[in-house]
Amino acid sequence: MKEGVILKALSGFYTVADGEEACVCKARGRFRREQIVPLVGDCVEYSAAGDGTGVLENVLPRRNTFVRPPVANLDRLVIITSAVIPVTDPYLVDRMTAIAALNDCEAIIVVNKCDIARGDSLYDIYSSAGFLTIRTSAATGEGIDALFNAVAGKVCAFTGNSGVGKSSILNALEPSFGLQVGDVSQKLGRGRHTTRHVELYKLRNGALIADTPGFSAFDTDMMRLDDEEQLPYLFQEFAPYLGHCRFTDCAHVSEPGCAVLEAVANGLLHPSRHESYERLYELAKQKNDWEK
């Protein structure tokens, strides 16, 4: 048997890469009986028939799993944002960074279309929170080298609003891809979906990049952001203040003597991030235990 990584999953066929070789595999019948669903990014064992086809034998243990889009073993989640049509809502980004933290996956924030709008507010929010934040322009090439270096040798997924420029950035990172790029509707302020399935694209720096559908398909409601006690630990910049509140069960929302709230008031934590935390906390609190 050989070992490889699933680069593409489409209609029950799995394209598995082992170095420079690729093999199109079907899964063993027991996968269905045992309810094993192979995902893009899975490390697998497979048997090759010698004609470019093969059979998936085993899915090896996963580092993490994302539900929608179905991707496994991500090292980094690259969140593409924009300060111009479509304008990215920081709350959506904060949900994604929390999901990344929950899955032990580093989040990188990209402020794209900076040739049109610099996105100072977005840049300040996430750079001050300690995230690697890169301004890019697929049109001028600004920041593309920095992003290329940031993803080198890693398994990553790109996500963001439809029309924010995910496929354009991938084309800038590796022009040979020639991915379809959708036009942004001036009336609606959003792009048409051009990404129809999840696929890992290999860059010359060894990175494997998943070009995924937009936020509407990256289903944050299914990603277990429902534990209000765990939630503060998913905001990395809160870490220096946790455990220093007056009350041990502090929710960091309105309690007196809260170290997190004091940090916000003193300008040490960005208020936008704390507002997102409060919204996620209230959503988590509203869920019943059986829903969690």
CSV table of C-alpha atoms in Angstrom, one decimal:
chain,number,residue,atom,x,y,z
A,1,MET,CA,0.0,0.0,0.0
A,2,LYS,CA,1.0,3.6,-0.6
A,3,GLU,CA,0.3,6.7,1.5
A,4,GLY,CA,-0.9,10.0,0.0
A,5,VAL,CA,-3.1,13.0,0.5
A,6,ILE,CA,-6.6,13.5,-1.0
A,7,LEU,CA,-6.4,16.6,-3.3
A,8,LYS,CA,-9.9,16.4,-4.7
A,9,ALA,CA,-13.2,14.7,-4.0
A,10,LEU,CA,-15.9,14.6,-6.6
A,11,SER,CA,-18.8,12.2,-7.1
A,12,GLY,CA,-17.3,9.4,-5.1
A,13,PHE,CA,-13.9,9.6,-6.8
A,14,TYR,CA,-10.8,10.8,-4.8
A,15,THR,CA,-7.7,12.1,-6.4
A,16,VAL,CA,-4.8,11.1,-4.2
A,17,ALA,CA,-1.3,12.5,-4.5
A,18,ASP,CA,1.8,10.6,-3.5
A,19,GLY,CA,4.7,13.0,-4.3
A,20,GLU,CA,4.4,13.9,-7.9
A,21,GLU,CA,2.1,11.0,-8.8
A,22,ALA,CA,-1.7,11.2,-8.7
A,23,CYS,CA,-4.2,8.4,-8.6
A,24,VAL,CA,-8.0,8.5,-8.9
A,25,CYS,CA,-9.4,6.2,-6.2
A,26,LYS,CA,-12.7,4.7,-5.2
A,27,ALA,CA,-13.3,3.9,-1.5
A,28,ARG,CA,-13.7,0.4,-0.2
A,29,GLY,CA,-17.3,-0.8,0.4
A,30,ARG,CA,-16.6,-0.9,4.2
A,31,PHE,CA,-16.2,2.9,4.2
A,32,ARG,CA,-20.0,3.2,3.6
A,33,ARG,CA,-20.8,0.5,6.1
A,34,GLU,CA,-18.6,2.1,8.8
A,35,GLN,CA,-19.8,5.6,7.8
A,36,ILE,CA,-16.3,6.8,7.0
A,37,VAL,CA,-16.4,9.8,4.7
A,38,PRO,CA,-13.0,10.7,3.2
A,39,LEU,CA,-12.3,14.4,3.1
A,40,VAL,CA,-10.0,16.6,1.0
A,41,GLY,CA,-6.8,16.9,3.0
A,42,ASP,CA,-7.0,13.4,4.5
A,43,CYS,CA,-3.9,11.4,4.7
A,44,VAL,CA,-4.8,8.0,3.4
A,45,GLU,CA,-3.5,4.5,2.6
A,46,TYR,CA,-4.4,3.3,-0.9
A,47,SER,CA,-3.7,0.5,-3.4
A,48,ALA,CA,-2.7,1.6,-6.9
A,49,ALA,CA,-3.8,-0.5,-9.9
A,50,GLY,CA,-1.0,0.8,-12.1
A,51,ASP,CA,-3.3,2.5,-14.7
A,52,GLY,CA,-3.8,5.7,-12.7
A,53,THR,CA,-6.7,4.3,-10.7
A,54,GLY,CA,-6.8,2.8,-7.2
A,55,VAL,CA,-8.7,2.0,-4.1
A,56,LEU,CA,-8.7,3.8,-0.8
A,57,GLU,CA,-7.9,1.4,2.0
A,58,ASN,CA,-7.7,3.5,5.2
A,59,VAL,CA,-8.0,7.1,6.4
A,60,LEU,CA,-5.2,7.9,8.8
A,61,PRO,CA,-5.9,9.9,12.0
A,62,ARG,CA,-6.8,13.5,11.4
A,63,ARG,CA,-5.4,16.6,13.1
A,64,ASN,CA,-8.7,18.5,12.7
A,65,THR,CA,-11.9,18.4,10.6
A,66,PHE,CA,-14.0,21.2,9.2
A,67,VAL,CA,-17.6,20.4,8.4
A,68,ARG,CA,-18.5,22.7,5.6
A,69,PRO,CA,-16.6,22.9,3.4
A,70,PRO,CA,-15.4,19.3,4.1
A,71,VAL,CA,-11.6,19.7,4.7
A,72,ALA,CA,-9.3,17.9,7.1
A,73,ASN,CA,-5.8,18.5,8.5
A,74,LEU,CA,-5.6,22.3,7.9
A,75,ASP,CA,-2.5,24.0,9.2
A,76,ARG,CA,-3.7,27.5,8.4
A,77,LEU,CA,-7.0,29.2,7.6
A,78,VAL,CA,-6.4,32.2,5.3
A,79,ILE,CA,-9.3,34.6,5.7
A,80,ILE,CA,-9.6,37.0,2.8
A,81,THR,CA,-11.3,40.3,3.6
A,82,SER,CA,-11.9,43.5,1.7
A,83,ALA,CA,-12.8,47.1,2.6
A,84,VAL,CA,-14.4,47.7,-0.8
A,85,ILE,CA,-17.2,45.9,-2.6
A,86,PRO,CA,-17.8,43.4,-1.1
A,87,VAL,CA,-17.1,45.0,2.3
A,88,THR,CA,-16.2,42.3,4.9
A,89,ASP,CA,-18.1,42.4,8.2
A,90,PRO,CA,-15.5,41.8,11.1
A,91,TYR,CA,-18.0,39.7,12.9
A,92,LEU,CA,-17.8,37.1,10.2
A,93,VAL,CA,-14.0,37.1,10.4
A,94,ASP,CA,-14.1,36.8,14.2
A,95,ARG,CA,-16.3,33.7,13.9
A,96,MET,CA,-13.8,32.2,11.5
A,97,THR,CA,-10.8,33.0,13.7
A,98,ALA,CA,-12.7,31.3,16.6
A,99,ILE,CA,-13.3,28.2,14.5
A,100,ALA,CA,-9.7,28.1,13.5
A,101,ALA,CA,-8.6,28.4,17.2
A,102,LEU,CA,-11.1,25.6,18.1
A,103,ASN,CA,-9.5,23.4,15.6
A,104,ASP,CA,-5.8,24.2,16.5
A,105,CYS,CA,-5.4,25.9,13.1
A,106,GLU,CA,-3.6,29.2,12.7
A,107,ALA,CA,-5.6,32.0,11.1
A,108,ILE,CA,-4.0,34.5,8.7
A,109,ILE,CA,-5.9,37.6,7.8
A,110,VAL,CA,-5.6,39.0,4.2
A,111,VAL,CA,-6.9,42.5,3.4
A,112,ASN,CA,-7.3,42.2,-0.4
A,113,LYS,CA,-8.0,44.9,-3.0
A,114,CYS,CA,-5.7,47.3,-1.2
A,115,ASP,CA,-5.0,49.1,-4.4
A,116,ILE,CA,-8.6,50.3,-4.2
A,117,ALA,CA,-9.0,50.7,-0.5
A,118,ARG,CA,-6.2,50.2,2.1
A,119,GLY,CA,-8.5,48.7,4.7
A,120,ASP,CA,-6.9,50.4,7.6
A,121,SER,CA,-9.7,49.5,10.0
A,122,LEU,CA,-9.6,45.8,9.2
A,123,TYR,CA,-5.8,45.8,9.3
A,124,ASP,CA,-5.7,47.5,12.7
A,125,ILE,CA,-8.3,45.1,14.2
A,126,TYR,CA,-6.4,42.0,13.4
A,127,SER,CA,-2.8,43.0,13.6
A,128,SER,CA,-3.5,44.4,17.0
A,129,ALA,CA,-5.1,41.1,18.0
A,130,GLY,CA,-1.8,39.3,17.1
A,131,PHE,CA,-2.8,37.8,13.8
A,132,LEU,CA,-0.5,37.7,10.8
A,133,THR,CA,-2.2,40.3,8.7
A,134,ILE,CA,-1.2,41.0,5.1
A,135,ARG,CA,-2.4,43.6,2.7
A,136,THR,CA,-2.7,42.2,-0.9
A,137,SER,CA,-3.7,43.2,-4.3
A,138,ALA,CA,-4.1,40.5,-7.0
A,139,ALA,CA,-4.1,43.4,-9.5
A,140,THR,CA,-0.8,45.0,-8.5
A,141,GLY,CA,0.9,42.1,-6.8
A,142,GLU,CA,1.3,43.9,-3.5
A,143,GLY,CA,1.6,41.4,-0.6
A,144,ILE,CA,1.6,38.3,-2.8
A,145,ASP,CA,5.2,37.4,-2.0
A,146,ALA,CA,4.5,37.8,1.8
A,147,LEU,CA,1.4,35.6,1.5
A,148,PHE,CA,3.4,33.1,-0.6
A,149,ASN,CA,6.0,32.8,2.2
A,150,ALA,CA,3.4,32.6,4.9
A,151,VAL,CA,1.7,29.5,3.4
A,152,ALA,CA,4.9,27.7,2.3
A,153,GLY,CA,4.8,24.0,3.1
A,154,LYS,CA,1.4,24.2,4.8
A,155,VAL,CA,-2.0,22.8,4.1
A,156,CYS,CA,-4.3,25.8,4.0
A,157,ALA,CA,-7.8,26.8,3.1
A,158,PHE,CA,-8.8,30.2,1.6
A,159,THR,CA,-12.2,31.5,2.7
A,160,GLY,CA,-14.0,34.9,2.7
A,161,ASN,CA,-16.9,36.7,1.2
A,162,SER,CA,-17.9,35.7,-2.3
A,163,GLY,CA,-16.2,38.1,-4.7
A,164,VAL,CA,-13.5,39.2,-2.3
A,165,GLY,CA,-10.8,37.8,-4.5
A,166,LYS,CA,-9.9,34.3,-3.3
A,167,SER,CA,-9.5,32.8,-6.8
A,168,SER,CA,-7.7,35.9,-8.0
A,169,ILE,CA,-5.2,35.7,-5.2
A,170,LEU,CA,-4.6,32.0,-6.0
A,171,ASN,CA,-4.0,32.9,-9.6
A,172,ALA,CA,-1.5,35.6,-8.5
A,173,LEU,CA,0.3,33.0,-6.2
A,174,GLU,CA,0.5,30.5,-9.1
A,175,PRO,CA,-0.5,31.9,-12.5
A,176,SER,CA,-0.6,28.5,-14.1
A,177,PHE,CA,-3.8,27.7,-12.1
A,178,GLY,CA,-6.0,29.9,-14.4
A,179,LEU,CA,-8.9,29.6,-12.0
A,180,GLN,CA,-12.2,31.1,-13.1
A,181,VAL,CA,-12.8,34.5,-11.5
A,182,GLY,CA,-16.3,35.9,-11.0
A,183,ASP,CA,-17.4,39.5,-11.5
A,184,VAL,CA,-18.7,41.4,-8.5
A,185,SER,CA,-22.2,42.7,-8.9
A,186,GLN,CA,-22.2,46.5,-8.2
A,187,LYS,CA,-25.9,46.3,-7.4
A,188,LEU,CA,-25.7,43.5,-4.9
A,189,GLY,CA,-22.2,44.2,-3.6
A,190,ARG,CA,-21.2,40.5,-3.7
A,191,GLY,CA,-19.7,38.1,-6.2
A,192,ARG,CA,-21.1,35.1,-8.0
A,193,HIS,CA,-19.8,31.8,-6.7
A,194,THR,CA,-17.1,30.4,-9.0
A,195,THR,CA,-15.8,27.7,-6.8
A,196,ARG,CA,-18.0,24.6,-7.2
A,197,HIS,CA,-16.1,22.0,-5.1
A,198,VAL,CA,-13.2,21.8,-2.6
A,199,GLU,CA,-9.9,21.1,-4.2
A,200,LEU,CA,-6.3,21.3,-2.9
A,201,TYR,CA,-4.0,23.1,-5.3
A,202,LYS,CA,-0.2,22.6,-5.0
A,203,LEU,CA,2.0,25.6,-5.1
A,204,ARG,CA,5.7,25.5,-6.1
A,205,ASN,CA,6.6,26.3,-2.4
A,206,GLY,CA,5.1,23.0,-1.3
A,207,ALA,CA,1.9,24.6,0.0
A,208,LEU,CA,-1.5,22.8,-0.6
A,209,ILE,CA,-4.2,25.4,-0.8
A,210,ALA,CA,-8.0,24.7,-0.7
A,211,ASP,CA,-10.0,27.2,-2.7
A,212,THR,CA,-13.4,27.1,-0.9
A,213,PRO,CA,-16.8,28.6,-1.4
A,214,GLY,CA,-17.6,31.8,0.4
A,215,PHE,CA,-18.8,32.5,4.0
A,216,SER,CA,-22.3,31.3,3.2
A,217,ALA,CA,-21.0,27.8,2.6
A,218,PHE,CA,-18.3,27.9,5.3
A,219,ASP,CA,-21.0,26.9,7.9
A,220,THR,CA,-20.0,28.6,11.2
A,221,ASP,CA,-23.3,27.4,12.8
A,222,MET,CA,-22.0,23.8,12.6
A,223,MET,CA,-18.6,24.4,14.1
A,224,ARG,CA,-19.3,24.0,17.8
A,225,LEU,CA,-19.0,27.6,18.9
A,226,ASP,CA,-21.6,26.8,21.6
A,227,ASP,CA,-19.5,26.5,24.8
A,228,GLU,CA,-19.6,29.9,26.5
A,229,GLU,CA,-17.0,28.8,29.0
A,230,GLN,CA,-14.6,27.8,26.3
A,231,LEU,CA,-15.3,30.8,24.1
A,232,PRO,CA,-12.9,33.4,25.8
A,233,TYR,CA,-10.0,31.0,25.0
A,234,LEU,CA,-10.8,31.2,21.3
A,235,PHE,CA,-9.9,34.9,21.3
A,236,GLN,CA,-6.1,34.7,21.5
A,237,GLU,CA,-5.6,38.3,22.6
A,238,PHE,CA,-7.7,37.7,25.7
A,239,ALA,CA,-5.1,35.3,27.1
A,240,PRO,CA,-3.1,37.7,29.2
A,241,TYR,CA,-6.2,38.8,31.1
A,242,LEU,CA,-8.0,35.5,31.7
A,243,GLY,CA,-7.8,34.4,35.3
A,244,HIS,CA,-7.2,38.0,36.5
A,245,CYS,CA,-10.9,39.0,36.9
A,246,ARG,CA,-12.5,39.6,40.3
A,247,PHE,CA,-14.9,36.7,39.8
A,248,THR,CA,-13.6,33.2,38.8
A,249,ASP,CA,-16.8,32.6,36.7
A,250,CYS,CA,-16.5,36.0,34.9
A,251,ALA,CA,-18.2,36.0,31.5
A,252,HIS,CA,-16.2,39.1,30.4
A,253,VAL,CA,-19.4,40.8,29.3
A,254,SER,CA,-20.6,43.2,32.0
A,255,GLU,CA,-19.1,42.1,35.3
A,256,PRO,CA,-17.3,44.5,37.7
A,257,GLY,CA,-13.6,43.9,38.1
A,258,CYS,CA,-13.3,42.1,34.7
A,259,ALA,CA,-9.8,42.3,33.4
A,260,VAL,CA,-10.9,41.8,29.8
A,261,LEU,CA,-13.3,44.7,30.0
A,262,GLU,CA,-10.7,46.9,31.6
A,263,ALA,CA,-8.3,46.0,28.8
A,264,VAL,CA,-10.9,47.1,26.3
A,265,ALA,CA,-11.5,50.4,28.1
A,266,ASN,CA,-7.8,51.0,28.3
A,267,GLY,CA,-7.3,50.5,24.5
A,268,LEU,CA,-5.4,47.2,25.0
A,269,LEU,CA,-8.0,45.1,23.2
A,270,HIS,CA,-9.9,46.2,20.1
A,271,PRO,CA,-13.6,47.0,20.9
A,272,SER,CA,-14.7,45.4,17.6
A,273,ARG,CA,-13.2,42.0,18.7
A,274,HIS,CA,-14.9,42.2,22.1
A,275,GLU,CA,-18.2,43.1,20.4
A,276,SER,CA,-18.0,39.9,18.4
A,277,TYR,CA,-17.1,38.0,21.5
A,278,GLU,CA,-20.3,39.3,23.2
A,279,ARG,CA,-22.4,38.3,20.2
A,280,LEU,CA,-21.0,34.8,20.1
A,281,TYR,CA,-21.3,34.5,23.9
A,282,GLU,CA,-25.0,35.4,23.8
A,283,LEU,CA,-25.6,32.9,21.0
A,284,ALA,CA,-23.9,30.2,22.9
A,285,LYS,CA,-25.8,31.0,26.1
A,286,GLN,CA,-29.1,30.7,24.3
A,287,LYS,CA,-28.5,27.1,23.3
A,288,ASN,CA,-29.8,24.3,25.4
A,289,ASP,CA,-27.4,21.6,26.7
A,290,TRP,CA,-28.9,19.0,24.4
A,291,GLU,CA,-28.3,21.3,21.4
A,292,LYS,CA,-24.6,21.6,22.4
